[in-house]
CSV table of C-alpha atoms in Angstrom, one decimal:
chain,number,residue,atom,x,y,z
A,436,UNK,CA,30.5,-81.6,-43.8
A,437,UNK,CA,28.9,-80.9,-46.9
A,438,UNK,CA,25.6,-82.6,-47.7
A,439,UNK,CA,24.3,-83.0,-51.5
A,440,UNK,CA,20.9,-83.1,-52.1
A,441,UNK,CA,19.2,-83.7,-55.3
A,442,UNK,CA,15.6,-82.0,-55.9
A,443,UNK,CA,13.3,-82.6,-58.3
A,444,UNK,CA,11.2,-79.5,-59.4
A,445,UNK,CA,8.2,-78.4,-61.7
A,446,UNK,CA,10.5,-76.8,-64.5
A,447,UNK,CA,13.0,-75.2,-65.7
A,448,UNK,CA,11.7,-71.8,-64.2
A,449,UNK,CA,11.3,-73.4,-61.1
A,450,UNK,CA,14.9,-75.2,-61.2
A,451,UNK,CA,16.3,-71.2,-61.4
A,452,UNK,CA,14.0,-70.0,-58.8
A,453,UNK,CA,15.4,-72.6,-56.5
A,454,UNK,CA,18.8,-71.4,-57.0
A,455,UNK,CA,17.7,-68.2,-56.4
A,456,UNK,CA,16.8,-69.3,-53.2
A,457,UNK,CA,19.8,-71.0,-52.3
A,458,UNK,CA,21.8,-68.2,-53.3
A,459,UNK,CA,20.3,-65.9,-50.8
A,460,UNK,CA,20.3,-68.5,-47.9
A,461,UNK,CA,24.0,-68.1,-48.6
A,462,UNK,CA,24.0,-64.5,-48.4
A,463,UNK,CA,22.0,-64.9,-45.2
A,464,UNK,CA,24.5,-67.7,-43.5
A,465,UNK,CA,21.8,-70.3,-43.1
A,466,UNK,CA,23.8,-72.5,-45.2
A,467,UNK,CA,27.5,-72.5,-47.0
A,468,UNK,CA,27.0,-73.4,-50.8
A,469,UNK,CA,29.9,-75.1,-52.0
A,470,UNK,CA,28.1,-75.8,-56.1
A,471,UNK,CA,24.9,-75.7,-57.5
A,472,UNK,CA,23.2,-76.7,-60.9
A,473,UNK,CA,20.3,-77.7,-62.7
A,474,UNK,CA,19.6,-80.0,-65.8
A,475,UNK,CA,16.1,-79.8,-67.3
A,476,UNK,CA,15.2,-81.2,-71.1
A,477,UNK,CA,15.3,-78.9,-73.7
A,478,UNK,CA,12.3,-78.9,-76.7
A,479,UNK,CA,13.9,-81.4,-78.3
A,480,UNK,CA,14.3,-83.8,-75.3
A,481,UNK,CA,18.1,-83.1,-75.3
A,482,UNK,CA,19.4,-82.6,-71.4
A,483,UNK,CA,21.1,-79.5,-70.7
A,484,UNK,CA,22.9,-78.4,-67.8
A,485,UNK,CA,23.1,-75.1,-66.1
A,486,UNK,CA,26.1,-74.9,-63.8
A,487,UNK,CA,26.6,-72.0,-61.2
A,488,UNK,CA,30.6,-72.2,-60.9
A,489,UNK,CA,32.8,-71.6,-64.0
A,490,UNK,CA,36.5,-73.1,-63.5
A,491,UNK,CA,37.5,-72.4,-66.8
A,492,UNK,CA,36.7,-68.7,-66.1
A,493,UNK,CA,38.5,-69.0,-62.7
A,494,UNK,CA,41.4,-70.6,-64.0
A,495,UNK,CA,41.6,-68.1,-66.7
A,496,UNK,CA,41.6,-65.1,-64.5
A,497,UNK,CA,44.2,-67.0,-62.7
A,498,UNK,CA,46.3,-67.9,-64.9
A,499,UNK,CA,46.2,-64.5,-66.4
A,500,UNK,CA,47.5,-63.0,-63.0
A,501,UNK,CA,50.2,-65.5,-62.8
A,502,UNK,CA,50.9,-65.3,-66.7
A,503,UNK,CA,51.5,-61.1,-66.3
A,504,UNK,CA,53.8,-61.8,-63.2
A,505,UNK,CA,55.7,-63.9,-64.7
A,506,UNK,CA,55.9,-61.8,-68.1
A,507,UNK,CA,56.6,-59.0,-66.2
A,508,UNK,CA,60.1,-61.0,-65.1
A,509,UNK,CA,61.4,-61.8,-68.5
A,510,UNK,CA,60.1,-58.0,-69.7
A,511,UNK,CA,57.0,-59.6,-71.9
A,512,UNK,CA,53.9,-59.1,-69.4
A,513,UNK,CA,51.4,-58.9,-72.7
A,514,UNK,CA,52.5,-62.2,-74.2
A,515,UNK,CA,52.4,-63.5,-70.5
A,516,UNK,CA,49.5,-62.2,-69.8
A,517,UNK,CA,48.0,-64.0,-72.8
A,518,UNK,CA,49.6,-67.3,-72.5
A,519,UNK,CA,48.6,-67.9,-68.2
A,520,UNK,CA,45.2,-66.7,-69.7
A,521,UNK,CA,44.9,-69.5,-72.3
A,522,UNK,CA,46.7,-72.3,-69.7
A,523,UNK,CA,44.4,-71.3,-67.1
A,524,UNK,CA,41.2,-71.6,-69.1
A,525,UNK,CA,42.3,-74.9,-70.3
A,526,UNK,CA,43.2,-76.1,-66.9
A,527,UNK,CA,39.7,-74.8,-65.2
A,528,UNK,CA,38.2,-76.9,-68.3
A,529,UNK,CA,39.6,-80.0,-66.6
A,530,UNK,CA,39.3,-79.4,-63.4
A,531,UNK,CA,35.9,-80.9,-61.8
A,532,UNK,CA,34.8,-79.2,-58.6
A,533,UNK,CA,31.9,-79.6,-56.5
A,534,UNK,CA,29.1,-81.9,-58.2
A,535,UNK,CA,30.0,-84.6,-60.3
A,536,UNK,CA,29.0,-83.5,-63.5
A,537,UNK,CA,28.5,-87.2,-64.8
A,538,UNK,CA,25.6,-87.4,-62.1
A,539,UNK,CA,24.2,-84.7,-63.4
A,540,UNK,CA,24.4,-86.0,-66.9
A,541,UNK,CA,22.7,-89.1,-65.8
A,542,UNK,CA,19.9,-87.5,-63.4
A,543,UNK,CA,19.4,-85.1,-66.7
A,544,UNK,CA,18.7,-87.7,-68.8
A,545,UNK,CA,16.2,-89.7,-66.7
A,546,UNK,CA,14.0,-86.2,-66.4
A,547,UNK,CA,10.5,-86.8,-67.6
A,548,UNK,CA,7.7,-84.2,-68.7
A,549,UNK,CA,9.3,-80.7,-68.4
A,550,UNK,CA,10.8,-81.4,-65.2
A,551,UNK,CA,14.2,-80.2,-64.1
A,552,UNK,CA,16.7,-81.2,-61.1
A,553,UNK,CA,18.1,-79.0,-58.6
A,554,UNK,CA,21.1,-79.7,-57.4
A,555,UNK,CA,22.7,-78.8,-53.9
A,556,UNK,CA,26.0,-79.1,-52.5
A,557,UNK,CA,26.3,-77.1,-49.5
A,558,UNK,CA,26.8,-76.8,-45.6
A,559,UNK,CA,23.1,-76.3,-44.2
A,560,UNK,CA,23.5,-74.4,-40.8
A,561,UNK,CA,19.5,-74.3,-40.0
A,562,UNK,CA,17.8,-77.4,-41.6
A,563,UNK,CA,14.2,-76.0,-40.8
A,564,UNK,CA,14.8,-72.5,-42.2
A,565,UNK,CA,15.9,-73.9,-45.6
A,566,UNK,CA,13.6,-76.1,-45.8
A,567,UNK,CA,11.0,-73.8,-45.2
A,568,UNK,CA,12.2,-71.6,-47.9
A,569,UNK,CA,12.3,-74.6,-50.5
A,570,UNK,CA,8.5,-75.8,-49.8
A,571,UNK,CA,6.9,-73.6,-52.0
A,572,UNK,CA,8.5,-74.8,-54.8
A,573,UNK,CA,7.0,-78.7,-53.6
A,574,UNK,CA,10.2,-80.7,-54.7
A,575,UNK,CA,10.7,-83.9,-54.9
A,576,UNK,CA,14.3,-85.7,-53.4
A,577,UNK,CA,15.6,-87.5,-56.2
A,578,UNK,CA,19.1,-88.5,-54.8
A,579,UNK,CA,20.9,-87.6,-51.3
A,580,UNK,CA,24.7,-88.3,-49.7
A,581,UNK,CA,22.4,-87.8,-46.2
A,582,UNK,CA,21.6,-91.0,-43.6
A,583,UNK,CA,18.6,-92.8,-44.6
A,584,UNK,CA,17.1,-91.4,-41.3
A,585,UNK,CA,18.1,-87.7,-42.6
A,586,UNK,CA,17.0,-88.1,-45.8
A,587,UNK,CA,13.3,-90.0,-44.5
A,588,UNK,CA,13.1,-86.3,-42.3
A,589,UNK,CA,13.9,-84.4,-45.3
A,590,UNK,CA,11.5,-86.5,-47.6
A,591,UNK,CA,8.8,-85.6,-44.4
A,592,UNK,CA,9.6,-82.3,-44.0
A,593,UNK,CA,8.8,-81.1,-47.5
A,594,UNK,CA,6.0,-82.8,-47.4
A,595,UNK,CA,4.1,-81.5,-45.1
């Protein structure tokens, strides 16, 4: 089951190092990411959001594919191509996967002094190994879906 964890981190720098990290705990099967994003302030205090999965550029290059198939039936694979390209971008627009991006909107907007928020859905395989990997960057758990026991560990476990 897939556990989101919400870390609170230095800066924005920080925020993309940590998804750095989590990107090659992925590669190395210590955990299964599912999403991942950041929101940090920008110079004017405005939150912004960095997302790591695009579903309109999924949906796009799906649609596409279907969109040629289908043109290639009724002898018009350009103008399919071009209208599943447009349906599929608009329908990967709508389509929320992973993290709810209202959270995110909300955690964003609560960030004080520079700070940024990880934020982690994922499968973790070996709890001490990715931990250990995050500690250098000395977060902070904002928010958790994890048992309050869990999440005391985690809290613990970063700590020290």
């Amino acid at each position: 089951m897939s556990q989101l964890i919400v870390l609170g981190v230095a800066d924005r720098e920080a925020a993309e190092h940590a998804l750095d990290i989590a990107a090659d705990l992925n590669k190395q099967q210590l955990l299964r990411l599912e999403d991942a994003a950041y929101a940090y302030k920008d110079g004017k205090g405005r939150p912004r959001i960095q997302q790591t999965v695009s579903t309109t550029g999924m949906g796009a290059a799906g649609g596409a594919l279907w969109g040629t198939l289908i043109g290639l039936i009724f002898l018009n694979p350009l103008l399919g191509l071009a209208v599943g390209a447009a349906t599929g971008a608009v329908a990967g627009k709508l389509t929320d996967i992973g993290i709810d991006d209202d959270m995110i909107k909300q955690i964003g907007a609560h960030l004080e002094g520079g700070r940024a928020a990880v934020f982690l859905l994922a499968d973790i395989n070996t709890a001490d190994r990715v931990i250990d990997a995050f500690k250098p960057l000395r977060p902070t758990v904002i928010q958790t879906n994890l048992s309050k026991d869990d999440e005391h560990e985690l809290v613990e476990a970063l700590r020290s």
